[in-house]
Structure formats: structure tokens, C-alpha cells
CSV table of C-alpha atoms and ligand atoms in Angstrom, one decimal:
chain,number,residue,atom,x,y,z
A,1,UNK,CA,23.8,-6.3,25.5
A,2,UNK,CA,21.4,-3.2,26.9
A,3,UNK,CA,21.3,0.0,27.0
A,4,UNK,CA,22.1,1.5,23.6
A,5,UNK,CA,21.0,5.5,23.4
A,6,UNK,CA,20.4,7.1,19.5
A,7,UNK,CA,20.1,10.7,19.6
A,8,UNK,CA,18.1,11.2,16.3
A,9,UNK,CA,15.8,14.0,14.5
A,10,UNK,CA,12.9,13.3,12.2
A,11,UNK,CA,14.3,13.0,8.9
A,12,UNK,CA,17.8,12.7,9.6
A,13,UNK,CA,20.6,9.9,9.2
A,14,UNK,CA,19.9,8.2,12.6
A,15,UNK,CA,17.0,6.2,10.6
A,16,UNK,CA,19.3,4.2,9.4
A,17,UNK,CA,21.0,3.1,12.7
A,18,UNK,CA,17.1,2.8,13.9
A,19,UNK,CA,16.8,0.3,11.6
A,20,UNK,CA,20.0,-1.2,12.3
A,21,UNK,CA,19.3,-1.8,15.9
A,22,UNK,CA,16.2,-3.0,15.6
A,23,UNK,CA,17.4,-5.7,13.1
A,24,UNK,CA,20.4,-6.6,15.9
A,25,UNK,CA,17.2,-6.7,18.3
A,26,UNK,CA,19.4,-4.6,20.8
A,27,UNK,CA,18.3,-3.0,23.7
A,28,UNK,CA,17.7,0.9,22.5
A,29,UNK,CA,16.3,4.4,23.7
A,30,UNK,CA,16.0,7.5,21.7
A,31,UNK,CA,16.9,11.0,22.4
A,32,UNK,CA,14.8,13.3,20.2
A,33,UNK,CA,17.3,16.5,19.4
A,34,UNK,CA,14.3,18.4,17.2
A,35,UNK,CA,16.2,21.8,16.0
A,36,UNK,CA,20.0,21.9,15.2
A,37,UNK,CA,20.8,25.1,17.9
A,38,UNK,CA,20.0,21.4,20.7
A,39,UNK,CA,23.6,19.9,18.9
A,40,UNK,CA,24.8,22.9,19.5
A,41,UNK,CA,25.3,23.0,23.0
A,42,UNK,CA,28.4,22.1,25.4
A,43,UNK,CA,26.5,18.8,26.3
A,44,UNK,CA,26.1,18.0,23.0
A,45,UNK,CA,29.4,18.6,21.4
A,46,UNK,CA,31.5,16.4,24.1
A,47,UNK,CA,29.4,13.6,22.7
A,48,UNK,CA,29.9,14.7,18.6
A,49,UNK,CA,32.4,18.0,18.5
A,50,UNK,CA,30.8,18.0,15.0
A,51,UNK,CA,27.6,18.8,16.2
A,52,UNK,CA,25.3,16.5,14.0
A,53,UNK,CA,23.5,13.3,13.9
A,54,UNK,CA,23.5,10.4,14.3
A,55,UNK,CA,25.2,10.2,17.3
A,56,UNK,CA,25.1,6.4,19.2
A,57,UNK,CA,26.0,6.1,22.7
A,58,UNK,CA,27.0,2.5,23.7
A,59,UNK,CA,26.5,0.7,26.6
A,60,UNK,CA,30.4,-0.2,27.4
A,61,UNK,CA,31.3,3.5,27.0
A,62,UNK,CA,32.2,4.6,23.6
A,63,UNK,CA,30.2,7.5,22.0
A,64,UNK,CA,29.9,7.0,17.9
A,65,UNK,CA,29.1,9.4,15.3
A,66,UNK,CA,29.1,9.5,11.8
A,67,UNK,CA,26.3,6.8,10.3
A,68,UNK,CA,28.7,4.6,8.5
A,69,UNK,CA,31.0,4.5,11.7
A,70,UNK,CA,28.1,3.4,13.5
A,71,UNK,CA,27.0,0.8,11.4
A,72,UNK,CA,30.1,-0.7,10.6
A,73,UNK,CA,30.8,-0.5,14.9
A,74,UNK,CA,27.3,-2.3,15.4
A,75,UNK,CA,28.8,-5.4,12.9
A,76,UNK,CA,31.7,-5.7,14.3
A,77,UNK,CA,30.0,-6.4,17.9
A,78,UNK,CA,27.2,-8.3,16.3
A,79,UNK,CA,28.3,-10.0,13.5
A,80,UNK,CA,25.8,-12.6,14.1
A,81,UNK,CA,23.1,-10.2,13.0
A,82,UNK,CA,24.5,-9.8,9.4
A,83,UNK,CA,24.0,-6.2,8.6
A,84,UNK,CA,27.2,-6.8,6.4
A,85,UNK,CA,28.6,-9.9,4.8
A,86,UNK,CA,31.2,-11.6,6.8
A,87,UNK,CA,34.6,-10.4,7.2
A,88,UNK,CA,37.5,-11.7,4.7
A,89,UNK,CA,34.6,-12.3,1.7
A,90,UNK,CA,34.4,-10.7,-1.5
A,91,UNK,CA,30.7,-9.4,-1.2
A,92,UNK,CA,31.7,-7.7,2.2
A,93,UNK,CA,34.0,-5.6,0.2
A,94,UNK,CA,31.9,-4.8,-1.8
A,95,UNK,CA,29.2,-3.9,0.5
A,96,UNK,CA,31.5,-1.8,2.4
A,97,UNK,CA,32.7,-0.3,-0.5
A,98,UNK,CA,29.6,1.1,-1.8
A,99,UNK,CA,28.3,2.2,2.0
A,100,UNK,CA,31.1,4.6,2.3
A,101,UNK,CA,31.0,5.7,-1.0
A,102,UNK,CA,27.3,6.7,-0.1
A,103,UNK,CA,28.8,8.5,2.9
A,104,UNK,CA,31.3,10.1,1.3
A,105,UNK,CA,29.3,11.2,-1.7
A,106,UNK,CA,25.9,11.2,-1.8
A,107,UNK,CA,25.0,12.0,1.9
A,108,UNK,CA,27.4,14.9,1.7
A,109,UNK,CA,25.8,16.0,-1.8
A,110,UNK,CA,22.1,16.1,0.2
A,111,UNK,CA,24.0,18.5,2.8
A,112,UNK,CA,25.1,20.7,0.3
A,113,UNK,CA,21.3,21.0,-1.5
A,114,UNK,CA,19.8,21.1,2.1
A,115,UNK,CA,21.9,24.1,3.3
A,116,UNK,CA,23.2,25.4,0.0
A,117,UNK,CA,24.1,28.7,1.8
A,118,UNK,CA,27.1,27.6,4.0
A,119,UNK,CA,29.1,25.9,0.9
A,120,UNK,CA,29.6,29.8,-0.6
A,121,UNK,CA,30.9,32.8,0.8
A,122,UNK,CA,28.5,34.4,-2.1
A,123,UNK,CA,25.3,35.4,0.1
A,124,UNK,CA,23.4,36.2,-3.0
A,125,UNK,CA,20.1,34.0,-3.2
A,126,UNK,CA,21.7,32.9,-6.7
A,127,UNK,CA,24.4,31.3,-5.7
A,128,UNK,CA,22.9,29.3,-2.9
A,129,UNK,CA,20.4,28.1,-6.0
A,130,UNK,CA,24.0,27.0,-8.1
A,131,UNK,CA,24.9,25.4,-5.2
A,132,UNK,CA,22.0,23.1,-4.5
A,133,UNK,CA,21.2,22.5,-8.2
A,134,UNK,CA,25.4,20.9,-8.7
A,135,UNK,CA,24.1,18.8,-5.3
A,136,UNK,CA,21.2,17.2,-7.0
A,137,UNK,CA,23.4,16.9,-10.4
A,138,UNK,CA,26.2,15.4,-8.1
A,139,UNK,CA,23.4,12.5,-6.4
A,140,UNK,CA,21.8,11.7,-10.0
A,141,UNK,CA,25.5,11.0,-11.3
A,142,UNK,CA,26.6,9.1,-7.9
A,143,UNK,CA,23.1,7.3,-7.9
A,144,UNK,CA,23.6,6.5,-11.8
A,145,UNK,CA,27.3,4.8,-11.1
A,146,UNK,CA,26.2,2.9,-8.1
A,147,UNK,CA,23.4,1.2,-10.5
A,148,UNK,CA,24.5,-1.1,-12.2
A,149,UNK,CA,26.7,-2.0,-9.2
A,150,UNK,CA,23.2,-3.9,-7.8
A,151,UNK,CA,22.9,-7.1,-8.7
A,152,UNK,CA,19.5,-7.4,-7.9
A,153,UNK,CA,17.2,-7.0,-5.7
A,154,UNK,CA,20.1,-6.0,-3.5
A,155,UNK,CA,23.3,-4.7,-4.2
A,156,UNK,CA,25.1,-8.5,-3.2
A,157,UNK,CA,21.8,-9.9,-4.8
A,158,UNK,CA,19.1,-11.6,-2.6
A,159,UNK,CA,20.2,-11.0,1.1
A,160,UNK,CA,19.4,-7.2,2.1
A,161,UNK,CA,22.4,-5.4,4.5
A,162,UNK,CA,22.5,-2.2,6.1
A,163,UNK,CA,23.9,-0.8,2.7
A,164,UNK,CA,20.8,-1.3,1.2
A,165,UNK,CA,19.2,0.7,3.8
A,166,UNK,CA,21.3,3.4,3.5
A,167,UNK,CA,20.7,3.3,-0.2
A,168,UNK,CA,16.9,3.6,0.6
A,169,UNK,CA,17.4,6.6,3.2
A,170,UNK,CA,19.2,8.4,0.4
A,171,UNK,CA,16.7,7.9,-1.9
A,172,UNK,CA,14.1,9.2,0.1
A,173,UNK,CA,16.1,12.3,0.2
A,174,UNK,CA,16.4,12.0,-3.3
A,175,UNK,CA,13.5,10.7,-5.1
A,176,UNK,CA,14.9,11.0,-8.5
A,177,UNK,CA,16.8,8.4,-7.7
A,178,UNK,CA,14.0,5.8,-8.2
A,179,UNK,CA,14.0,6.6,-11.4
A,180,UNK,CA,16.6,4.1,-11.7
A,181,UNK,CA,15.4,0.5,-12.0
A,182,UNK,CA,17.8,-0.7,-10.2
A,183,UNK,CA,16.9,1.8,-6.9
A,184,UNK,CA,13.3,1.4,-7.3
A,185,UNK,CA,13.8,-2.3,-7.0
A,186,UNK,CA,16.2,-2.0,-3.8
A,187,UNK,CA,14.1,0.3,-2.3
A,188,UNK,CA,10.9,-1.6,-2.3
A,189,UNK,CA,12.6,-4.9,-1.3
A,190,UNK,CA,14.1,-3.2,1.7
A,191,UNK,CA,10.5,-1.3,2.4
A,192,UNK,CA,9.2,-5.0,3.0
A,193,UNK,CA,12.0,-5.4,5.9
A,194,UNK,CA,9.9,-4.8,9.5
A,195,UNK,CA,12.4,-3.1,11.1
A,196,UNK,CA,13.4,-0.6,8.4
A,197,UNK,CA,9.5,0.0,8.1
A,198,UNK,CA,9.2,1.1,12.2
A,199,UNK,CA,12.2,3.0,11.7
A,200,UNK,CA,10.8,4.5,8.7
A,201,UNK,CA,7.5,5.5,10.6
A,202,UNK,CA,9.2,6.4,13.5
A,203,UNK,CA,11.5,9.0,11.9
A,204,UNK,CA,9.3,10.4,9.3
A,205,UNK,CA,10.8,8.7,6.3
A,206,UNK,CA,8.4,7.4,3.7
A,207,UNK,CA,5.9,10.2,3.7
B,301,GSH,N1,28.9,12.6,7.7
B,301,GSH,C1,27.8,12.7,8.8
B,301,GSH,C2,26.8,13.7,8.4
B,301,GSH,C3,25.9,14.0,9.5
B,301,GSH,C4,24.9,15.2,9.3
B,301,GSH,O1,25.3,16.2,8.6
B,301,GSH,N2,23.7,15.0,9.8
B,301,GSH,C5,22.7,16.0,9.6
B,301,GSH,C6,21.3,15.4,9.7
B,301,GSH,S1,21.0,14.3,8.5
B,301,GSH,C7,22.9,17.1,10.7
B,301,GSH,O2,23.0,16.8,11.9
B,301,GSH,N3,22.8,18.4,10.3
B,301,GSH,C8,22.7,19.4,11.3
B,301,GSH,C9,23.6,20.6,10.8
B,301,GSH,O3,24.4,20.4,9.9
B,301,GSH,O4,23.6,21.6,11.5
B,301,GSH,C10,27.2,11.3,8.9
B,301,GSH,O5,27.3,10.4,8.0
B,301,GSH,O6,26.7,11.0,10.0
């Protein structure tokens, strides 16, 4: 299987389907969309009517966004990889589980401190400050109830899956969360995966 396109931006979500690609070993190229006015245009939003990334075009047609859509599409055609437990076991769930609570949570938490402005209709400075401070309240506290969750090093113990590098993308959004044990552990343990390191250097993450 060939032919994969990620349309990504330094710093974004799409590391983590980077990394997920190049642990599959498929066949990828990257589209570099640098400013948010380029997923902005007509082109753009046939592809994702949301206009934002990750966006993953496949090779037998279907377009995917939203990074936990992707990565749980990319199992399901290569389960052999293992980026998640197999289906029908317990520790799947439970990867699952805490990927889309990530999603759902945290990642939207980091949108809300990174443009504070749009989550008001108060266009005072101050406000947009009360905004983004709840955010980073809102990913210590989700951060805080997924620890304990990990049983060490990774959240299903000692084989890594792509939830653990979501984990580790969120955390580099949010360093205070490696003030947790628990995430500082993950994060280095999935910092010694190869492909999660290219990603990492291709996409500005680690820095
Ligand atoms: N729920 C989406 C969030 C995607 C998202 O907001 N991506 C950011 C980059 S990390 C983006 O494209 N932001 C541009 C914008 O909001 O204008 C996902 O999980 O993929």
C-alpha cells in the first residue's frame, strides 16, 4: 500500500500520524500548509470542511481528518503494525479509551489556551487571559486523572501504542505535564522510538 499524502504544519497534530506512518512503514508524502489562511481555501476545505489539521489523504480514496480518526483508520487497515492492541482485548479498550479522551479533552483544552480569543465574545485582553489560564487548569486536571491510569512505562505497560504518542505530543504542548512521574516516564520511553524521533525532528516537536 502507497501513496499516502499528510498535510501537516510544524507543531501541529499531524506529528502524531507522522509517526504513525512511519511505524506502519507506509508509503507517505507531506504537504506543508505553514499559515492557517492555506486551510482556508476552497481546495482545502473539500478535503476537511473544518479547516484544520491533520488531514490524511489515502491511497484508495477516502480523505481523513481528525488525529484520533486517523489513527484508529491506519489500525484498522494495518493491524499487523500494532499501533493499538488487538481488537476484542481488554487493553485495546483501554487504549482506545484514553486516546479519545485525549482528543476529546486535552487537545481541545491546548486550542482553547492557543487561541483564547475565539472561545469569548468578550474582546477585552482579560478575558482571553481567563480563558487560556482555565485551559492549562483543565490539561493539569485531565493530565492528573489519566496518571495513574499508566501502568508503566506505557499506559498497557511495556509495549508502546500510538496512544502513548499522543500522550507525548500533548505533553510537549504542555510541559507541566511531565511533572507527573507517570508522563515523564511515558514520554521518554516513547522519545527512544525511531520513528516518533523523525517525526519529532521533522515537525518541530522536541525543541
Ligand atoms: N479535533 C481536531 C483538532 C484539529 C486542530 O484544531 N488542529 C489545529 C492544529 S494542531 C489547527 O489546524 N488549527 C488551525 C485553526 O484552528 O485555525 C483533531 O484532533 O484533529
Amino acid at each position: 500500500m502507497s501513496g499516502y499524502t499528510l498535510y501537516w504544519r510544524q507543531d501541529a497534530g499531524s506529528v502524531v500520524v507522522e509517526a504513525a506512518l512511519r511505524m506502519i512503514g507506509a508509503d507517505f508524502n507531506c504537504v506543508e500548509m505553514p499559515d492557517t489562511a492555506m486551510c482556508q481555501t476552497p481546495e482545502f476545505l473539500a478535503l476537511n470542511p473544518a479547516g484544520k489539521l491533520p488531514v490524511l489523504a489515502c491511497p484508495s480514496g477516502p480523505v481523513i481528518a481528525e488525529s484520533a480518526a486517523i489513527l484508529l483508520a491506519l489500525d484498522d487497515l494495518f493491524p499487523e503494525a500494532r499501533l493499538l492492541p488487538p481488537h476484542g482485548t481488554s487493553q485495546r479498550s483501554k487504549a482506545v479509551q484514553w486516546l479519545i479522551f485525549m482528543a476529546t479533552n486535552i487537545y481541545t483544552a491546548d486550542l482553547r489556551y492557543h487561541y483564547a480569543s475565539r472561545h469569548t465574545t468578550d474582546a477585552s485582553p482579560e478575558a482571553a487571559e481567563a480563558i487560556k489560564q482555565q485551559a492549562a487548569r483543565d490539561m493539569d486536571r485531565d493530565f492528573a486523572q489519566m496518571a495513574p491510569a499508566i501502568k508503566g512505562p506505557f499506559l498497557i505497560g511495556e509495549t508502546m501504542t500510538i496512544t502513548d504518542v499522543y500522550a507525548a505530543m500533548l505533553a510537549d504542548w504542555h510541559a507541566p505535564a511531565l511533572q507527573l512521574p507517570e508522563i515523564a516516564t511515558l514520554v521518554a520511553h516513547v522519545l527512544e522510538n525511531d520513528a516518533v524521533r523523525t517525526a519529532w525532528g521533522n515537525q518541530g516537536f522536541g525543541g
